Amino acid sequence: MTTTTEQLSATTLLRFATAGSVDDGKSTLVGRLLHDSKSVLEDQLEAVERVSADRGQDAPDLALLTDGLRAEREQGITIDVAYRYFATARRRFILADTPGHVQYTRNMVTGASTADLAVVLVDARNGMVEQTRRHTAVAALLRVPHVVLAVNKMDLVGYKECVFAEIAEEFTSYAATLGIKNVVAIPLSALAGDNVVEPSATMDWYGGRTLLEHLETVPVGSDPREEPARFPVQYVIRPQTADHPDYRGYAGQIASGVLRVGDAVTILPSGHTTAVAGIDALGTQTDVAWAPQSVTVRLTEDIDVSRGDLIAATGTAGAPTTDIEASVCHLNERPLHVGAKVLLKHTTRTVRALVKDISYRIDISTLERRPGAEGLQVNDIGHVVLRTAEPLALDPYADNRRTGSFLLIDPADGTTLAAGMAGEPFGTARPTAAEINEEDWL
């Protein structure tokens, strides 16, 4: 007889984020999803019922299951990203309930950066609004593989099919302009529970899956065999004991692809070529490993490899460079200006860098490019040109979300300034180089 742990370990994991405008019902939807899928502990439900009764509400306010901050409960809004972990018999889930307010766009970027799927809510009474376009654009920028349009509050428009069809058509057309191809539209009522976990008895014109059914069955991840191997070195293991006098291994997590014993690999940024001599996983030797396993890799040659180096399948990576063009989302209250000295963290490597140019910032509602001379403010998304002190081996973010992303860090206090994505998701930029004295920093 299998245990619960064994059953869960055999299921796949889906990371998904919810987004939507204020009062579209995100927190209620998440609460309904957790409640109806039997993923709420009894004491949690009792606490929600108690708070709801104190407010004079007849039924439990399921939004309170995710709006955990006191300010969120007082204002009735979501401020921070609320993570919830739950599971069904078919799949495990990590849910990020992200805020709807424009001033918390950076929180959505945080929640959706690792998501396999984004659920974008729309109030059936209002249709697509500015925040709907904003959140859809962010999902496109972050290359979230799957997008669900949840048309909520269908009970307030009489469950009319024509209302749902009109919103779905408008959203799908807009998403297509951003390069989003996988859109699934679902009509639902989070308050009443229609099409969240159980099929709706009042929308018999809808023949698709419920939201939970879709979350349980949507394809997750990609075939590692179809991706080039990328292995950022996190730690060098040299026990130098009597039993292992010559052991030298490189530990880390495979970012993408498959590594096999005998594979030709290149160490970046040095460019040295060697081969995989052995792979150790959980103390056991193996002939093959794949993303996202954590392993120790041994090489056939004793060459200089240290933390921050990237072991890549030979012939699959571009030349390391010190000039980087990228889209960034600015996350800090302090503006980012041309000439700023920053630290750039890419996988396990951190180097000094300069902001050489801010080519433009993107009006996320219209996708128009605005001049970036005044810098990037908090929540702004723009295109920047960076010069690093040491060469980095970045993949285009569109090709590899792990090795195409990076963080910009304030060297003074270590706070995160911006999240970056190498390449240009919304077209080709034409930056103009800024005249900056680099000698004192790089």
Short mmCIF file of C-alpha atoms in Angstrom, two decimals:
data_model
loop_
_atom_site.label_atom_id
_atom_site.label_comp_id
_atom_site.label_asym_id
_atom_site.label_seq_id
_atom_site.Cartn_x
_atom_site.Cartn_y
_atom_site.Cartn_z
CA MET A 1 0.00 0.00 0.00
CA THR A 2 1.47 3.35 -1.05
CA THR A 3 1.72 6.25 1.37
CA THR A 4 0.56 9.79 0.69
CA THR A 5 4.18 10.90 0.37
CA GLU A 6 4.84 8.23 -2.25
CA GLN A 7 1.71 9.22 -4.16
CA LEU A 8 2.67 12.92 -4.17
CA SER A 9 6.23 12.18 -5.22
CA ALA A 10 4.87 10.39 -8.27
CA THR A 11 2.87 13.40 -9.44
CA THR A 12 4.12 16.40 -11.36
CA LEU A 13 4.47 19.91 -9.99
CA LEU A 14 2.73 22.93 -11.55
CA ARG A 15 3.75 26.45 -10.58
CA PHE A 16 1.08 28.97 -11.48
CA ALA A 17 0.29 32.60 -10.72
CA THR A 18 -2.98 34.50 -10.58
CA ALA A 19 -3.29 38.09 -11.75
CA GLY A 20 -6.07 40.56 -12.42
CA SER A 21 -7.38 44.01 -11.76
CA VAL A 22 -8.64 45.20 -8.38
CA ASP A 23 -11.93 43.57 -7.32
CA ASP A 24 -11.86 41.02 -10.14
CA GLY A 25 -12.07 38.35 -7.43
CA LYS A 26 -8.60 36.79 -7.46
CA SER A 27 -8.39 36.06 -3.77
CA THR A 28 -11.94 34.70 -3.76
CA LEU A 29 -11.08 32.44 -6.70
CA VAL A 30 -7.97 31.13 -4.97
CA GLY A 31 -9.93 30.61 -1.76
CA ARG A 32 -12.66 28.75 -3.64
CA LEU A 33 -10.05 26.61 -5.39
CA LEU A 34 -8.42 25.66 -2.09
CA HIS A 35 -11.75 25.13 -0.30
CA ASP A 36 -13.48 23.03 -2.94
CA SER A 37 -10.37 20.91 -3.59
CA LYS A 38 -10.29 20.07 0.15
CA SER A 39 -6.93 21.81 0.59
CA VAL A 40 -7.87 23.98 3.59
CA LEU A 41 -7.07 22.88 7.12
CA GLU A 42 -9.98 22.84 9.55
CA ASP A 43 -8.48 25.47 11.85
CA GLN A 44 -7.87 27.79 8.88
CA LEU A 45 -11.49 27.50 7.78
CA GLU A 46 -12.68 28.12 11.34
CA ALA A 47 -10.58 31.28 11.54
CA VAL A 48 -12.03 32.55 8.25
CA GLU A 49 -15.57 31.76 9.41
CA ARG A 50 -14.94 33.61 12.67
CA VAL A 51 -13.58 36.74 10.97
CA SER A 52 -16.41 36.67 8.41
CA ALA A 53 -19.02 36.41 11.18
CA ASP A 54 -17.44 39.32 13.04
CA ARG A 55 -17.91 41.39 9.87
CA GLY A 56 -21.58 40.44 9.71
CA GLN A 57 -21.21 38.21 6.64
CA ASP A 58 -23.56 35.26 6.29
CA ALA A 59 -21.05 33.00 4.51
CA PRO A 60 -17.27 32.56 4.92
CA ASP A 61 -15.26 35.09 2.92
CA LEU A 62 -12.90 32.71 1.10
CA ALA A 63 -10.66 35.60 0.03
CA LEU A 64 -9.35 35.67 3.61
CA LEU A 65 -7.61 32.35 2.97
CA THR A 66 -4.99 34.19 0.89
CA ASP A 67 -5.18 37.82 2.04
CA GLY A 68 -3.04 37.14 5.07
CA LEU A 69 -1.60 40.59 5.82
CA ARG A 70 -3.56 42.76 8.23
CA ALA A 71 -3.49 45.64 5.72
CA GLU A 72 -4.88 43.32 3.05
CA ARG A 73 -7.80 42.25 5.21
CA GLU A 74 -8.56 45.80 6.31
CA GLN A 75 -8.48 47.22 2.78
CA GLY A 76 -9.89 44.19 0.99
CA ILE A 77 -7.01 44.10 -1.49
CA THR A 78 -3.97 41.93 -2.18
CA ILE A 79 -0.66 43.70 -1.53
CA ASP A 80 2.06 41.05 -1.35
CA VAL A 81 2.49 37.81 -3.27
CA ALA A 82 0.76 35.03 -1.31
CA TYR A 83 2.17 31.56 -1.94
CA ARG A 84 0.05 28.52 -1.31
CA TYR A 85 1.01 24.86 -1.60
CA PHE A 86 -1.61 22.21 -2.22
CA ALA A 87 -2.09 18.94 -4.03
CA THR A 88 -4.68 16.70 -5.59
CA ALA A 89 -4.41 13.05 -6.52
CA ARG A 90 -3.17 14.06 -9.98
CA ARG A 91 -0.72 16.91 -9.37
CA ARG A 92 1.09 19.11 -6.82
CA PHE A 93 0.76 22.89 -7.03
CA ILE A 94 2.62 26.01 -5.97
CA LEU A 95 0.27 28.96 -6.35
CA ALA A 96 1.34 32.61 -6.33
CA ASP A 97 -1.58 34.99 -5.74
CA THR A 98 -0.23 38.31 -7.04
CA PRO A 99 -1.58 41.84 -6.44
CA GLY A 100 -3.81 43.68 -8.90
CA HIS A 101 -2.86 47.29 -8.15
CA VAL A 102 -0.59 49.04 -10.65
CA GLN A 103 1.88 50.02 -7.91
CA TYR A 104 2.46 46.34 -7.16
CA THR A 105 3.35 45.29 -10.71
CA ARG A 106 6.81 44.28 -9.45
CA ASN A 107 5.12 41.74 -7.16
CA MET A 108 3.48 40.11 -10.16
CA VAL A 109 6.86 39.91 -11.86
CA THR A 110 8.20 38.13 -8.80
CA GLY A 111 5.31 35.68 -8.65
CA ALA A 112 5.20 34.90 -12.38
CA SER A 113 8.96 34.69 -12.99
CA THR A 114 9.03 30.93 -12.32
CA ALA A 115 5.42 30.13 -13.27
CA ASP A 116 4.45 27.50 -15.81
CA LEU A 117 0.98 29.04 -16.13
CA ALA A 118 -0.69 32.37 -15.46
CA VAL A 119 -4.38 32.76 -14.62
CA VAL A 120 -5.53 36.24 -15.70
CA LEU A 121 -8.89 37.20 -14.21
CA VAL A 122 -11.42 39.49 -15.87
CA ASP A 123 -14.64 40.78 -14.31
CA ALA A 124 -17.39 39.78 -16.73
CA ARG A 125 -19.15 43.10 -16.09
CA ASN A 126 -16.14 45.23 -17.06
CA GLY A 127 -14.33 43.14 -19.65
CA MET A 128 -10.68 43.86 -20.37
CA VAL A 129 -9.27 46.86 -18.52
CA GLU A 130 -5.85 48.49 -18.35
CA GLN A 131 -4.56 46.11 -15.69
CA THR A 132 -5.69 43.12 -17.76
CA ARG A 133 -3.45 44.30 -20.59
CA ARG A 134 -0.65 45.09 -18.17
CA HIS A 135 -0.66 41.65 -16.58
CA THR A 136 -0.95 39.89 -19.92
CA ALA A 137 2.03 41.86 -21.21
CA VAL A 138 4.06 40.93 -18.14
CA ALA A 139 3.18 37.25 -18.68
CA ALA A 140 4.38 37.59 -22.27
CA LEU A 141 7.55 39.38 -21.21
CA LEU A 142 8.35 36.60 -18.73
CA ARG A 143 7.58 33.93 -21.34
CA VAL A 144 5.02 32.13 -19.17
CA PRO A 145 4.25 29.04 -21.28
CA HIS A 146 0.48 28.84 -20.63
CA VAL A 147 -2.15 31.51 -20.01
CA VAL A 148 -5.71 30.97 -18.74
CA LEU A 149 -8.34 33.68 -19.14
CA ALA A 150 -10.74 33.30 -16.22
CA VAL A 151 -13.88 35.33 -16.91
CA ASN A 152 -15.16 35.72 -13.36
CA LYS A 153 -18.48 36.90 -11.88
CA MET A 154 -20.53 35.33 -14.66
CA ASP A 155 -23.39 35.16 -12.14
CA LEU A 156 -23.60 38.96 -12.25
CA VAL A 157 -24.19 39.02 -16.03
CA GLY A 158 -26.81 36.28 -16.06
CA TYR A 159 -24.36 33.58 -17.18
CA LYS A 160 -24.70 34.89 -20.74
CA GLU A 161 -22.57 33.07 -23.32
CA CYS A 162 -22.33 36.14 -25.56
CA VAL A 163 -20.64 38.16 -22.80
CA PHE A 164 -18.03 35.44 -22.28
CA ALA A 165 -17.45 34.98 -26.02
CA GLU A 166 -16.87 38.69 -26.60
CA ILE A 167 -14.31 38.98 -23.78
CA ALA A 168 -12.55 35.77 -24.83
CA GLU A 169 -12.22 36.97 -28.43
CA GLU A 170 -10.82 40.37 -27.40
CA PHE A 171 -8.34 38.84 -24.97
CA THR A 172 -7.14 36.17 -27.40
CA SER A 173 -6.54 38.77 -30.10
CA TYR A 174 -4.55 40.98 -27.73
CA ALA A 175 -2.53 38.03 -26.41
CA ALA A 176 -1.65 37.01 -29.96
CA THR A 177 -0.07 40.43 -30.59
CA LEU A 178 2.25 39.69 -27.64
CA GLY A 179 3.22 36.29 -28.95
CA ILE A 180 1.04 34.31 -26.54
CA LYS A 181 -0.38 31.33 -28.38
CA ASN A 182 -1.62 29.02 -25.62
CA VAL A 183 -4.73 30.73 -24.22
CA VAL A 184 -7.59 28.80 -22.62
CA ALA A 185 -10.72 30.78 -21.67
CA ILE A 186 -12.98 29.56 -18.84
CA PRO A 187 -16.25 31.20 -17.67
CA LEU A 188 -16.71 30.94 -13.92
CA SER A 189 -18.08 32.39 -10.73
CA ALA A 190 -15.61 32.16 -7.84
CA LEU A 191 -18.27 33.23 -5.33
CA ALA A 192 -20.74 30.54 -6.39
CA GLY A 193 -18.12 27.94 -7.32
CA ASP A 194 -19.16 27.58 -10.98
CA ASN A 195 -16.45 25.89 -13.11
CA VAL A 196 -13.75 26.32 -10.46
CA VAL A 197 -13.60 22.74 -9.18
CA GLU A 198 -17.05 21.48 -10.07
CA PRO A 199 -18.77 22.01 -13.47
CA SER A 200 -21.43 24.70 -13.57
CA ALA A 201 -25.05 23.64 -13.75
CA THR A 202 -26.04 27.09 -15.02
CA MET A 203 -23.59 27.31 -17.97
CA ASP A 204 -24.42 24.18 -19.93
CA TRP A 205 -23.32 26.00 -23.09
CA TYR A 206 -19.70 25.66 -21.92
CA GLY A 207 -18.22 22.28 -22.80
CA GLY A 208 -14.64 22.76 -21.61
CA ARG A 209 -12.80 21.74 -18.46
CA THR A 210 -13.16 23.37 -15.09
CA LEU A 211 -10.24 25.45 -13.86
CA LEU A 212 -8.92 22.68 -11.60
CA GLU A 213 -9.25 20.07 -14.36
CA HIS A 214 -7.21 22.28 -16.67
CA LEU A 215 -4.57 22.88 -14.01
CA GLU A 216 -4.32 19.13 -13.44
CA THR A 217 -3.91 18.25 -17.11
CA VAL A 218 -1.98 21.12 -18.76
CA PRO A 219 1.46 19.95 -19.99
CA VAL A 220 4.24 20.99 -17.62
CA GLY A 221 7.82 21.76 -18.58
CA SER A 222 9.62 20.60 -21.68
CA ASP A 223 11.59 17.57 -22.74
CA PRO A 224 15.15 18.05 -21.41
CA ARG A 225 16.43 16.02 -24.36
CA GLU A 226 15.39 18.84 -26.67
CA GLU A 227 17.34 21.51 -24.78
CA PRO A 228 21.10 22.19 -24.69
CA ALA A 229 22.79 21.21 -21.44
CA ARG A 230 23.54 24.04 -19.03
CA PHE A 231 25.13 23.40 -15.63
CA PRO A 232 26.07 26.42 -13.47
CA VAL A 233 28.78 25.43 -10.98
CA GLN A 234 27.72 26.21 -7.44
CA TYR A 235 30.46 24.53 -5.41
CA VAL A 236 33.77 22.73 -5.97
CA ILE A 237 34.09 19.50 -3.96
CA ARG A 238 37.59 18.36 -3.05
CA PRO A 239 37.47 16.13 0.06
CA GLN A 240 41.21 15.29 -0.12
CA THR A 241 40.79 12.30 2.16
CA ALA A 242 42.67 9.03 2.18
CA ASP A 243 39.72 7.32 0.50
CA HIS A 244 39.36 10.05 -2.15
CA PRO A 245 42.76 11.70 -2.56
CA ASP A 246 42.20 12.81 -6.16
CA TYR A 247 38.44 13.46 -6.16
CA ARG A 248 37.38 16.75 -7.75
CA GLY A 249 33.72 17.35 -8.51
CA TYR A 250 31.55 20.31 -9.38
CA ALA A 251 28.20 20.52 -7.62
CA GLY A 252 25.10 22.38 -8.73
CA GLN A 253 21.67 22.10 -10.32
CA ILE A 254 21.27 21.34 -14.00
CA ALA A 255 19.52 24.39 -15.46
CA SER A 256 18.48 22.72 -18.71
CA GLY A 257 19.13 19.73 -20.90
CA VAL A 258 20.74 16.37 -20.22
CA LEU A 259 24.29 15.47 -19.16
CA ARG A 260 25.73 12.03 -19.90
CA VAL A 261 29.05 10.45 -19.09
CA GLY A 262 31.28 10.96 -22.11
CA ASP A 263 29.56 14.14 -23.34
CA ALA A 264 31.84 16.85 -24.70
CA VAL A 265 31.40 20.04 -22.69
CA THR A 266 32.83 23.55 -22.71
CA ILE A 267 33.65 25.55 -19.60
CA LEU A 268 32.43 29.13 -19.89
CA PRO A 269 33.62 31.83 -19.92
CA SER A 270 37.15 30.35 -20.25
CA GLY A 271 36.26 28.27 -23.32
CA HIS A 272 38.18 25.16 -22.25
CA THR A 273 36.79 21.96 -23.75
CA THR A 274 36.71 18.64 -21.92
CA ALA A 275 34.31 15.73 -21.32
CA VAL A 276 32.12 14.40 -18.52
CA ALA A 277 34.00 11.66 -16.66
CA GLY A 278 31.32 10.88 -14.10
CA ILE A 279 28.08 12.05 -12.49
CA ASP A 280 27.23 11.58 -8.82
CA ALA A 281 23.63 11.98 -7.67
CA LEU A 282 22.74 11.56 -4.00
CA GLY A 283 26.00 9.75 -3.38
CA THR A 284 25.44 7.27 -6.20
CA GLN A 285 27.21 7.19 -9.55
CA THR A 286 24.96 7.49 -12.59
CA ASP A 287 25.49 7.65 -16.34
CA VAL A 288 22.92 10.34 -17.05
CA ALA A 289 21.23 13.30 -15.31
CA TRP A 290 18.78 15.94 -16.47
CA ALA A 291 17.22 19.26 -15.43
CA PRO A 292 16.39 20.17 -12.71
CA GLN A 293 18.39 17.51 -10.84
CA SER A 294 21.12 18.54 -8.40
CA VAL A 295 24.27 16.53 -9.07
CA THR A 296 28.05 16.55 -8.88
CA VAL A 297 29.86 16.40 -12.21
CA ARG A 298 33.42 15.10 -12.65
CA LEU A 299 35.50 16.02 -15.72
CA THR A 300 38.15 14.08 -17.59
CA GLU A 301 40.74 16.87 -17.31
CA ASP A 302 41.99 18.71 -14.24
CA ILE A 303 41.32 22.26 -15.42
CA ASP A 304 40.47 25.47 -13.62
CA VAL A 305 36.73 25.44 -12.87
CA SER A 306 35.23 27.44 -10.03
CA ARG A 307 31.91 28.69 -8.67
CA GLY A 308 30.14 30.82 -11.26
CA ASP A 309 31.47 28.96 -14.28
CA LEU A 310 28.98 27.40 -16.67
CA ILE A 311 29.42 23.87 -18.01
CA ALA A 312 27.66 23.74 -21.38
CA ALA A 313 27.27 21.18 -24.12
CA THR A 314 30.02 21.92 -26.65
CA GLY A 315 28.87 23.88 -29.66
CA THR A 316 25.52 24.99 -28.22
CA ALA A 317 26.38 28.23 -26.42
CA GLY A 318 27.19 31.64 -27.82
CA ALA A 319 30.46 33.40 -27.09
CA PRO A 320 30.65 35.00 -23.62
CA THR A 321 30.31 38.77 -23.76
CA THR A 322 30.71 41.86 -21.60
CA ASP A 323 28.05 43.79 -23.53
CA ILE A 324 24.50 42.82 -22.64
CA GLU A 325 21.19 44.10 -23.99
CA ALA A 326 18.18 43.16 -21.94
CA SER A 327 14.69 44.01 -20.80
CA VAL A 328 14.51 44.75 -17.09
CA CYS A 329 11.71 45.27 -14.61
CA HIS A 330 12.80 47.78 -11.99
CA LEU A 331 11.83 46.52 -8.52
CA ASN A 332 13.32 49.12 -6.19
CA GLU A 333 12.02 52.46 -4.97
CA ARG A 334 15.34 54.04 -5.94
CA PRO A 335 15.40 54.94 -9.67
CA LEU A 336 17.85 53.26 -12.04
CA HIS A 337 19.86 55.78 -14.07
CA VAL A 338 22.44 55.66 -16.84
CA GLY A 339 25.88 55.37 -15.27
CA ALA A 340 24.69 53.37 -12.26
CA LYS A 341 27.25 50.96 -10.82
CA VAL A 342 25.60 47.64 -10.01
CA LEU A 343 26.29 43.98 -9.39
CA LEU A 344 24.88 41.54 -11.93
CA LYS A 345 23.98 38.06 -10.65
CA HIS A 346 23.64 35.45 -13.39
CA THR A 347 22.98 31.88 -12.19
CA THR A 348 25.81 31.34 -9.65
CA ARG A 349 28.09 34.11 -10.93
CA THR A 350 28.11 37.71 -9.67
CA VAL A 351 30.11 40.41 -11.48
CA ARG A 352 30.35 44.20 -11.46
CA ALA A 353 28.47 46.04 -14.18
CA LEU A 354 27.60 49.51 -15.46
CA VAL A 355 24.30 50.72 -16.88
CA LYS A 356 25.57 52.18 -20.16
CA ASP A 357 22.23 53.13 -21.64
CA ILE A 358 18.51 53.01 -20.96
CA SER A 359 17.23 52.90 -24.50
CA TYR A 360 13.57 53.21 -23.63
CA ARG A 361 10.92 52.20 -21.16
CA ILE A 362 7.80 50.32 -22.21
CA ASP A 363 4.32 51.66 -21.61
CA ILE A 364 3.04 48.27 -20.53
CA SER A 365 -0.57 49.20 -21.27
CA THR A 366 -0.01 50.20 -24.91
CA LEU A 367 3.43 48.61 -25.50
CA GLU A 368 4.67 51.95 -26.81
CA ARG A 369 8.31 52.83 -26.23
CA ARG A 370 8.98 55.98 -24.24
CA PRO A 371 12.38 57.72 -23.97
CA GLY A 372 14.40 56.28 -21.11
CA ALA A 373 16.75 59.21 -20.52
CA GLU A 374 15.14 60.00 -17.16
CA GLY A 375 15.78 56.45 -15.94
CA LEU A 376 13.53 53.69 -14.69
CA GLN A 377 11.22 54.14 -11.71
CA VAL A 378 9.80 51.38 -9.55
CA ASN A 379 7.56 49.00 -11.57
CA ASP A 380 8.93 50.36 -14.88
CA ILE A 381 9.92 47.91 -17.61
CA GLY A 382 12.55 49.05 -20.08
CA HIS A 383 15.41 48.11 -22.37
CA VAL A 384 18.94 48.62 -21.06
CA VAL A 385 22.52 48.19 -22.24
CA LEU A 386 24.99 46.86 -19.64
CA ARG A 387 28.78 46.52 -19.61
CA THR A 388 30.17 43.86 -17.27
CA ALA A 389 33.64 43.60 -15.77
CA GLU A 390 33.88 39.93 -16.72
CA PRO A 391 32.37 38.04 -19.67
CA LEU A 392 29.11 36.19 -19.11
CA ALA A 393 27.54 33.32 -21.04
CA LEU A 394 23.88 34.31 -21.24
CA ASP A 395 21.35 32.58 -23.45
CA PRO A 396 18.50 34.62 -24.92
CA TYR A 397 15.70 34.60 -22.35
CA ALA A 398 13.28 33.48 -25.07
CA ASP A 399 15.35 30.30 -25.43
CA ASN A 400 16.18 29.59 -21.80
CA ARG A 401 14.44 31.25 -18.84
CA ARG A 402 17.07 30.02 -16.37
CA THR A 403 20.28 31.05 -18.12
CA GLY A 404 18.75 34.06 -19.86
CA SER A 405 17.70 35.83 -16.66
CA PHE A 406 19.67 37.82 -14.11
CA LEU A 407 19.36 40.24 -11.21
CA LEU A 408 20.81 43.72 -10.76
CA ILE A 409 21.94 44.32 -7.17
CA ASP A 410 22.94 47.46 -5.29
CA PRO A 411 26.64 46.96 -4.38
CA ALA A 412 26.27 49.20 -1.34
CA ASP A 413 23.64 47.29 0.61
CA GLY A 414 22.88 44.15 -1.41
CA THR A 415 19.26 44.99 -2.19
CA THR A 416 17.74 43.79 -5.46
CA LEU A 417 17.27 46.61 -7.96
CA ALA A 418 15.90 44.94 -11.09
CA ALA A 419 15.13 41.62 -12.74
CA GLY A 420 16.57 41.25 -16.22
CA MET A 421 15.87 39.14 -19.29
CA ALA A 422 18.57 38.94 -21.96
CA GLY A 423 17.39 39.80 -25.46
CA GLU A 424 14.40 41.81 -26.61
CA PRO A 425 10.98 40.14 -26.27
CA PHE A 426 9.04 43.00 -27.89
CA GLY A 427 11.19 43.67 -30.96
CA THR A 428 14.67 44.80 -31.82
CA ALA A 429 16.04 47.76 -29.93
CA ARG A 430 18.47 50.35 -31.27
CA PRO A 431 20.39 51.59 -28.24
CA THR A 432 22.69 54.58 -28.33
CA ALA A 433 25.87 54.15 -26.32
CA ALA A 434 26.34 56.49 -23.37
CA GLU A 435 29.71 58.08 -22.70
CA ILE A 436 30.68 56.70 -19.32
CA ASN A 437 34.03 56.48 -17.58
CA GLU A 438 34.26 52.75 -16.80
CA GLU A 439 37.79 52.46 -15.46
CA ASP A 440 36.98 53.07 -11.80
CA TRP A 441 34.37 50.33 -11.66
CA LEU A 442 35.02 47.64 -14.27
#
